Coordinates of C-alpha atoms in Angstrom, one line a residue:
M97 CA -9.8 17.9 -84.9
G98 CA -12.5 18.2 -82.3
E99 CA -11.5 15.3 -80.2
E100 CA -7.9 16.7 -80.2
K101 CA -9.3 19.9 -78.7
K102 CA -11.3 18.2 -76.1
E103 CA -8.3 16.0 -75.0
R104 CA -6.2 19.4 -74.7
K105 CA -8.8 20.9 -72.6
R106 CA -9.0 17.8 -70.3
K107 CA -5.1 17.9 -70.0
H108 CA -5.1 21.6 -69.2
R109 CA -8.0 21.4 -66.5
H110 CA -6.3 18.2 -65.0
S111 CA -3.1 20.0 -64.6
K112 CA -4.8 23.1 -63.0
D113 CA -6.6 20.8 -60.7
K114 CA -3.2 19.2 -59.6
E115 CA -1.7 23.0 -59.3
K116 CA -4.5 23.9 -57.0
K117 CA -4.1 20.8 -54.7
R118 CA -0.3 21.5 -54.7
T119 CA -0.8 25.1 -53.7
K120 CA -3.5 24.3 -51.2
S121 CA -1.5 21.4 -49.5
Q122 CA 1.6 23.9 -49.4
H123 CA -0.6 26.2 -47.3
I124 CA -1.6 23.6 -44.6
L125 CA 1.8 23.7 -43.1
D126 CA 3.8 26.9 -42.6
T127 CA 6.8 25.5 -40.6
V128 CA 8.2 22.2 -39.4
Q129 CA 10.1 22.4 -36.1
V130 CA 12.4 19.8 -34.8
Q131 CA 12.3 19.9 -30.7
V132 CA 15.8 18.9 -29.5
E133 CA 14.9 19.7 -25.9
S134 CA 11.5 19.7 -24.3
S135 CA 10.1 19.5 -20.9
L136 CA 7.2 17.1 -22.4
T137 CA 8.6 14.0 -23.7
P138 CA 6.3 11.5 -25.7
F139 CA 6.8 7.7 -25.3
L140 CA 6.3 4.9 -27.7
A141 CA 5.7 1.8 -25.6
T142 CA 5.4 -1.8 -26.6
F143 CA 3.2 -4.2 -24.9
P144 CA 4.0 -7.7 -26.4
G145 CA 1.0 -9.9 -25.7
V146 CA -0.5 -7.8 -23.2
S147 CA -3.7 -5.7 -23.3
V148 CA -3.1 -2.7 -21.0
P149 CA -6.3 -1.1 -19.6
E150 CA -6.9 2.3 -21.3
D151 CA -7.1 4.1 -17.8
T152 CA -3.8 2.8 -16.7
K153 CA -1.6 5.8 -15.4
F154 CA 2.1 5.6 -16.1
Q155 CA 5.0 7.7 -14.4
A156 CA 8.0 8.6 -16.2
Y157 CA 11.5 8.8 -14.8
R158 CA 14.5 10.3 -16.6
G159 CA 18.1 8.9 -15.8
P160 CA 21.8 10.0 -17.0
K161 CA 22.4 9.6 -20.6
D162 CA 19.0 9.8 -22.0
H163 CA 17.9 6.8 -20.2
Y164 CA 14.3 6.7 -19.3
V165 CA 12.1 4.3 -17.0
I166 CA 8.2 4.2 -17.0
H167 CA 6.2 2.4 -14.4
G168 CA 2.3 1.9 -14.3
E169 CA 0.0 -0.4 -12.3
T170 CA -3.3 -1.6 -12.0
E171 CA -5.0 -3.4 -8.9
R172 CA -3.6 -6.8 -10.1
M173 CA -0.7 -5.9 -12.5
E174 CA 2.6 -3.8 -12.6
Y175 CA 4.2 -2.6 -15.8
D176 CA 7.8 -1.5 -16.1
G177 CA 9.5 -0.5 -19.1
Q178 CA 12.9 1.1 -20.2
N179 CA 14.6 2.4 -23.4
D180 CA 17.6 1.8 -25.1
P181 CA 19.3 5.0 -25.8
D182 CA 21.3 3.6 -28.8
E183 CA 18.1 2.6 -30.5
D184 CA 15.9 5.6 -29.9
L185 CA 15.5 6.6 -33.6
Y186 CA 11.9 7.7 -33.5
Y187 CA 10.1 10.9 -33.6
V188 CA 6.7 11.9 -33.1
G189 CA 5.0 14.8 -35.1
V190 CA 2.8 17.2 -33.1
Y191 CA 0.6 19.2 -35.5
D192 CA -0.8 22.7 -34.4
P193 CA -3.9 23.7 -36.3
N194 CA -3.9 27.3 -34.8
T195 CA -0.3 28.0 -35.9
R196 CA -0.4 25.4 -38.8
T197 CA 3.0 24.1 -37.7
V198 CA 4.2 20.5 -37.1
E199 CA 6.7 20.0 -34.2
L200 CA 9.0 16.8 -34.4
M201 CA 9.7 15.6 -30.9
H202 CA 12.1 12.8 -30.1
A203 CA 10.3 9.7 -28.5
P204 CA 12.2 7.1 -26.8
V205 CA 10.8 3.4 -27.3
M206 CA 10.1 1.8 -24.0
N207 CA 10.3 -1.9 -23.9
T208 CA 7.8 -3.0 -21.1
T209 CA 7.4 -6.1 -18.9
R210 CA 4.5 -6.9 -16.6
T211 CA 4.5 -8.6 -13.2
I212 CA 1.3 -10.0 -11.3
K213 CA 1.5 -8.4 -7.8
A214 CA 0.4 -11.7 -6.1
Y215 CA 3.4 -13.6 -7.5
K216 CA 5.7 -10.5 -6.5
K217 CA 5.1 -11.3 -2.8
K218 CA 5.8 -14.7 -3.3
A219 CA 9.0 -14.2 -5.2
I220 CA 10.1 -11.8 -2.3
A221 CA 9.4 -14.6 0.3
A222 CA 11.5 -17.0 -2.0
V223 CA 14.4 -14.7 -1.9
K224 CA 14.5 -14.4 1.8
Q225 CA 14.4 -18.0 2.4
A226 CA 17.3 -18.5 -0.5
N227 CA 19.3 -15.9 1.7
V228 CA 18.9 -18.3 4.8
Q229 CA 19.9 -21.3 2.7
N230 CA 22.9 -19.5 1.5
R231 CA 24.1 -18.3 4.8
I232 CA 23.7 -21.8 6.2
Q233 CA 25.7 -23.5 3.4
R234 CA 28.3 -20.8 3.7
N235 CA 28.8 -21.6 7.3
A236 CA 29.0 -25.4 6.4
L237 CA 31.7 -24.8 3.7
G238 CA 33.5 -22.5 6.3
E239 CA 33.5 -25.2 9.0
A240 CA 34.6 -28.0 6.6
F241 CA 37.5 -25.9 4.9
G242 CA 37.8 -22.6 6.6
T243 CA 40.9 -21.8 8.7
K244 CA 41.1 -21.9 12.3
R245 CA 40.1 -18.1 12.9
A246 CA 37.2 -18.6 10.4
K247 CA 35.8 -21.6 12.2
R248 CA 36.1 -19.7 15.5
V249 CA 34.2 -16.6 14.2
I250 CA 31.5 -19.0 12.9
S251 CA 31.2 -20.9 15.9
D252 CA 30.9 -17.4 18.0
L253 CA 28.3 -16.3 16.0
E254 CA 26.2 -19.5 16.1
R255 CA 26.8 -19.3 20.1
N256 CA 25.6 -15.8 20.5
K257 CA 22.6 -16.0 18.1
I258 CA 19.3 -14.8 19.7
E259 CA 16.0 -16.1 18.4
A260 CA 13.3 -13.6 19.3
E261 CA 10.6 -16.4 19.3
K262 CA 12.3 -18.2 22.2
L263 CA 12.5 -15.2 24.3
E264 CA 8.6 -15.1 24.3
T265 CA 8.4 -17.9 26.5
Y266 CA 10.1 -15.8 29.4
A267 CA 8.0 -12.5 28.7
D268 CA 5.6 -13.3 31.4
S269 CA 8.4 -14.1 33.9
I270 CA 10.0 -10.8 33.1
V271 CA 6.7 -9.0 33.6
D272 CA 6.2 -10.6 37.1
N273 CA 9.6 -9.6 38.3
I274 CA 8.6 -5.9 37.4
K275 CA 5.4 -6.2 39.4
T276 CA 7.3 -7.6 42.4
A277 CA 9.7 -4.9 42.1
T278 CA 7.3 -2.4 42.0
E279 CA 4.9 -3.3 44.7
N280 CA 6.7 -1.3 47.4
L281 CA 6.6 2.0 45.5
P282 CA 4.7 4.9 46.9
S283 CA 1.4 5.4 45.5
A284 CA 1.9 8.7 43.9
E285 CA 5.2 7.4 42.1
L286 CA 3.1 4.2 41.2
D287 CA 0.2 6.2 39.7
A288 CA 2.8 8.4 37.6
L289 CA 4.3 5.2 36.5
R290 CA 1.0 4.0 35.4
E291 CA 0.0 7.2 33.6
Q292 CA 3.4 7.3 31.7
Q293 CA 2.9 3.7 30.8
S294 CA -0.8 4.7 29.4
E295 CA 0.6 7.4 27.4
E296 CA 3.2 5.3 25.9
R297 CA 0.6 2.6 24.7
P298 CA -0.2 2.8 20.9
I299 CA -3.8 1.9 21.5
P300 CA -7.3 3.8 21.1
P301 CA -8.8 5.1 24.4
C302 CA -10.3 2.4 26.3
N303 CA -12.4 1.7 29.5
E304 CA -10.9 -0.9 31.7
D305 CA -13.9 -1.0 34.0
A306 CA -16.2 -1.8 31.1
D307 CA -19.0 -4.4 31.7
D308 CA -19.7 -4.6 28.0
L309 CA -17.4 -5.5 25.0
N310 CA -18.7 -2.6 23.3
S311 CA -17.7 0.0 25.9
V312 CA -14.1 -1.3 26.2
Y313 CA -13.1 0.7 23.1
P314 CA -15.9 3.0 22.4
L315 CA -16.8 3.8 18.8
Y316 CA -16.0 7.4 19.2
G317 CA -12.6 6.6 20.7
L318 CA -11.7 5.3 17.3
L319 CA -12.9 8.2 15.4
T320 CA -15.0 11.4 16.4
K321 CA -18.7 11.7 15.8
E322 CA -18.1 14.2 12.9
E323 CA -15.5 11.8 11.0
F324 CA -18.1 8.9 11.6
V325 CA -21.0 10.8 9.9
A326 CA -18.6 11.8 7.1
I327 CA -18.2 8.3 6.2
R328 CA -21.1 8.0 3.4
V329 CA -21.7 4.6 2.3
G330 CA -24.9 4.6 0.9
A331 CA -23.6 4.3 -2.8
I332 CA -21.6 1.2 -1.7
F333 CA -24.7 -0.3 -0.1
R334 CA -27.0 0.3 -3.2
E335 CA -24.4 -0.9 -5.7
Q336 CA -25.2 -4.5 -6.7
D337 CA -21.8 -5.2 -8.7
E338 CA -19.2 -6.5 -6.6
K339 CA -16.3 -5.0 -8.5
K340 CA -18.2 -1.6 -8.5
R341 CA -18.5 -1.7 -4.7
T342 CA -14.9 -2.5 -4.3
S343 CA -14.2 0.5 -6.6
L344 CA -15.7 2.8 -4.4
L345 CA -13.6 1.8 -1.2
P346 CA -10.3 3.6 -0.1
F347 CA -8.2 0.7 -0.3
K348 CA -9.4 -1.7 -3.3
T349 CA -7.3 -4.9 -2.7
S350 CA -8.1 -6.0 0.8
E351 CA -9.7 -9.5 0.8
Y352 CA -10.6 -9.1 4.3
V353 CA -12.6 -5.9 3.7
N354 CA -14.0 -7.0 0.3
N355 CA -15.4 -10.3 1.4
R356 CA -17.4 -8.7 4.3
V357 CA -18.5 -5.7 2.3
A358 CA -19.8 -8.4 -0.3
R359 CA -21.9 -10.0 2.4
I360 CA -23.7 -7.0 3.7
N361 CA -27.2 -6.8 2.3
N362 CA -29.3 -5.4 5.0
E363 CA -29.7 -1.6 6.0
N364 CA -29.3 -2.7 9.7
E365 CA -25.8 -3.4 8.9
M366 CA -25.0 0.2 7.7
Q367 CA -22.7 0.9 10.9
K368 CA -20.8 -2.2 10.1
L369 CA -20.3 -1.2 6.6
K370 CA -18.9 2.2 7.9
L371 CA -16.6 0.4 10.0
L372 CA -15.5 -1.7 6.9
Y373 CA -15.0 1.5 5.2
Y374 CA -12.8 2.8 7.9
A375 CA -10.8 -0.3 8.0
S376 CA -10.2 0.0 4.4
L377 CA -9.1 3.7 4.9
L378 CA -6.6 2.4 7.8
M379 CA -5.4 -0.4 5.5
G380 CA -4.8 2.3 2.7
L381 CA -2.9 4.4 5.0
Y382 CA -0.8 1.7 6.1
N383 CA -0.2 0.3 2.4
N384 CA 1.0 3.9 1.5
R385 CA 2.9 4.8 4.8
R386 CA 5.8 6.0 2.6
I387 CA 3.7 8.9 1.0
S388 CA 4.6 12.2 2.7
N389 CA 2.0 14.6 1.4
K390 CA -1.7 15.1 1.8
R391 CA -2.6 15.5 -2.0
A392 CA -0.8 12.2 -3.0
L393 CA -2.6 10.5 -0.1
L394 CA -6.0 11.8 -0.9
Q395 CA -5.4 10.4 -4.7
K396 CA -4.2 6.8 -3.4
L397 CA -7.3 6.6 -0.9
N398 CA -9.9 7.4 -3.8
H399 CA -10.4 10.9 -2.3
P400 CA -12.4 10.3 0.8
A401 CA -13.8 13.0 2.8
E402 CA -11.2 15.6 3.6
I403 CA -12.1 15.4 7.4
L404 CA -11.1 11.8 7.5
V405 CA -7.8 12.2 5.7
N406 CA -7.0 15.1 8.0
S407 CA -7.7 12.9 11.2
L408 CA -5.6 10.3 9.8
I409 CA -2.4 12.7 9.3
Q410 CA -3.0 14.3 12.8
K411 CA -3.4 10.8 14.5
F412 CA -1.1 8.7 12.8
T413 CA 1.8 11.0 11.2
D414 CA 4.4 13.1 12.8
S415 CA 5.0 16.7 10.8
K416 CA 8.3 17.3 9.0
V417 CA 9.9 20.5 9.9
G418 CA 11.0 22.7 7.1
K419 CA 14.3 24.4 6.2
V420 CA 13.2 27.6 8.2
G421 CA 12.0 25.8 11.1
K422 CA 8.3 25.8 10.3
E423 CA 6.0 22.8 9.9
K424 CA 5.1 22.1 6.4
D425 CA 1.2 21.7 6.2
A426 CA 1.4 19.0 3.6
S427 CA 4.5 17.1 4.6
F428 CA 4.6 14.4 7.2
T429 CA 6.1 10.9 8.1
I430 CA 4.8 7.8 9.8
T431 CA 7.4 6.7 12.4
P432 CA 7.8 3.3 13.8
K433 CA 5.7 4.2 17.1
M434 CA 3.1 5.7 14.8
E435 CA 2.9 2.5 12.7
D436 CA 2.0 0.6 15.8
K437 CA -0.4 2.8 16.6
L438 CA -2.3 2.8 13.4
L439 CA -2.2 -1.1 13.4
C440 CA -3.8 -1.1 16.9
Y441 CA -6.5 1.2 15.5
L442 CA -7.0 -1.1 12.7
F443 CA -7.2 -4.3 15.0
V444 CA -9.6 -2.7 17.2
T445 CA -11.8 -1.8 14.4
C446 CA -11.5 -5.4 12.9
L447 CA -12.4 -6.8 16.5
R448 CA -15.6 -4.7 16.2
I449 CA -16.3 -6.0 12.9
D450 CA -15.8 -9.6 13.6
E451 CA -17.7 -9.5 16.9
Y452 CA -14.4 -9.4 19.0
S453 CA -12.7 -12.7 17.8
V454 CA -10.5 -12.1 14.5
E455 CA -8.4 -14.7 12.6
I456 CA -4.7 -13.7 12.8
P457 CA -3.6 -15.5 9.6
L458 CA -6.0 -13.2 7.7
L459 CA -4.5 -10.0 8.9
T460 CA -1.0 -11.4 8.8
A461 CA -1.4 -12.1 5.0
E462 CA -3.2 -9.0 4.3
L463 CA -0.5 -6.8 5.7
S464 CA 2.6 -8.9 5.0
L465 CA 3.6 -9.0 8.7
R466 CA 5.0 -11.7 10.8
P467 CA 2.6 -13.7 13.0
T468 CA 4.6 -12.7 16.2
R469 CA 4.2 -9.0 15.6
V470 CA 0.5 -9.2 14.9
Q471 CA -0.1 -11.3 18.0
D472 CA 1.9 -9.0 20.1
L473 CA -0.2 -6.0 19.0
F474 CA -3.3 -7.9 19.8
K475 CA -2.1 -8.6 23.1
A476 CA -1.2 -5.0 23.5
I477 CA -4.8 -3.9 23.2
G478 CA -5.9 -6.6 25.9
C479 CA -6.6 -9.7 23.6
K480 CA -6.0 -13.2 24.4
I481 CA -4.3 -15.5 21.6
R482 CA -5.9 -18.8 21.3
P483 CA -6.1 -21.8 18.9
C484 CA -9.3 -22.4 17.0
S485 CA -11.7 -24.7 18.4
S486 CA -13.3 -27.8 16.8
A487 CA -16.2 -26.0 15.8
Q488 CA -14.2 -23.2 14.2
K489 CA -11.9 -25.8 12.6
E490 CA -14.8 -27.3 10.6
A491 CA -16.3 -24.0 9.8
L492 CA -13.0 -22.8 8.3
G493 CA -12.3 -26.2 6.5
L494 CA -8.9 -26.6 8.2
T495 CA -7.0 -29.7 8.5
T496 CA -5.8 -30.9 12.0
A497 CA -2.3 -29.6 11.1
E498 CA -3.5 -26.4 9.8
A499 CA -5.7 -25.7 12.9
A500 CA -2.6 -26.0 15.3
N501 CA -1.1 -22.9 14.0
Y502 CA -4.3 -21.2 13.1
K503 CA -4.6 -18.5 15.9
L504 CA -7.4 -16.2 16.8
A505 CA -7.4 -12.9 18.7
T506 CA -10.3 -12.8 21.2
L507 CA -11.2 -10.0 23.4
S508 CA -13.2 -11.0 26.6
L509 CA -14.3 -9.6 30.0
P510 CA -13.2 -8.9 32.5
F511 CA -10.9 -6.5 30.5
K512 CA -7.4 -6.0 31.6
L513 CA -4.4 -4.5 29.6
P514 CA -1.2 -6.1 30.0
D515 CA 1.9 -4.4 31.8
I516 CA 4.3 -2.9 29.4
A517 CA 7.3 -5.2 29.3
R518 CA 10.1 -3.0 28.1
R519 CA 12.4 -4.4 25.4
R520 CA 14.2 -3.0 22.6
R521 CA 12.9 -4.1 19.1
T522 CA 15.0 -4.4 16.1
A523 CA 14.0 -3.6 12.7
Q524 CA 13.7 -7.4 11.8
S525 CA 11.2 -7.7 14.9
R526 CA 8.8 -4.9 13.4
R527 CA 8.1 -7.0 10.2

């Protein structure tokens, strides 16, 4: 009898405990809301077989009909994802402890893929080459099976095709003819013409009468004394870890800059380290030349001193004009002319870093530019383009075939700027 009472008490106590728990759990949530439209959209992303760094930042873009795209990147990788609106059946619950509510938000599922940046550049080059081969094959088919009219069009196109590289042979002759034509001009007109040419050159201030290479392009012509002082590289110099050193630079993926920074271990090279920082800054601006506002540029350049970014915007950009006719403080663009100026300042900086002899293939690969354009800009700042010597060939570990096409840009005395050969440059010749 006593045991039956005990059992009833135990069951009664157990039922009361369950009732208390049920009552308590009911008071945790007051309401559950389903959010149909929201300014903030969470995403569920899948990265099959990939470990993404936690600090990777992603941007989301919304298209029509609930179609979303996300993009993120690190120094070496790019991640792209998109959703299938027909399969977006997931919701994410967001709990607010203050109001004791749960908000269910629609979460598109993003199927992501990764791309190695180094391979991406090679793929672009392969596509360009494939386009050339397709044109050649198409012309061959047209000549074999096309109508008379189609054959005549192909023939006319081939006959009128101009190869810019072949015209370089005649550039000196064109300049000589201009010199002969201007010999008899009055001195006042000739001085005005020279002054106009000087203003049109996209180069830093120079001293054509200099008797020392360091005086040809003065340091404080590249940047002001205040800007040079604002470049603080003490933390970079003290950092022993190579990757951490690189992370302190404005543009982290430049092999040209990173390799030279890694070799600096003497306090006497602090000026060179500052020039490398400035070269990294210029490369960062060139690689982000599509950015049109200061805040985004500061973020892309790893937040350098504001005086440096203000100087870059002033020197190498043109301000955009707003709808009411006033210039927007934070809106600008880099025109083709300003792009040439930016590259010339970068190349002069590289000349000072490399003791006035720069390997052109390094910068050609670094900036994804055609060798002819890089050579033209080096010539514009007064350099001579030369093949590497036997000693340089051995030092660089080049074969004879490689050395034949491995050019160096060298600045020497007496210094003389080339006369401006006026010619129209197409968009293709700028690459």
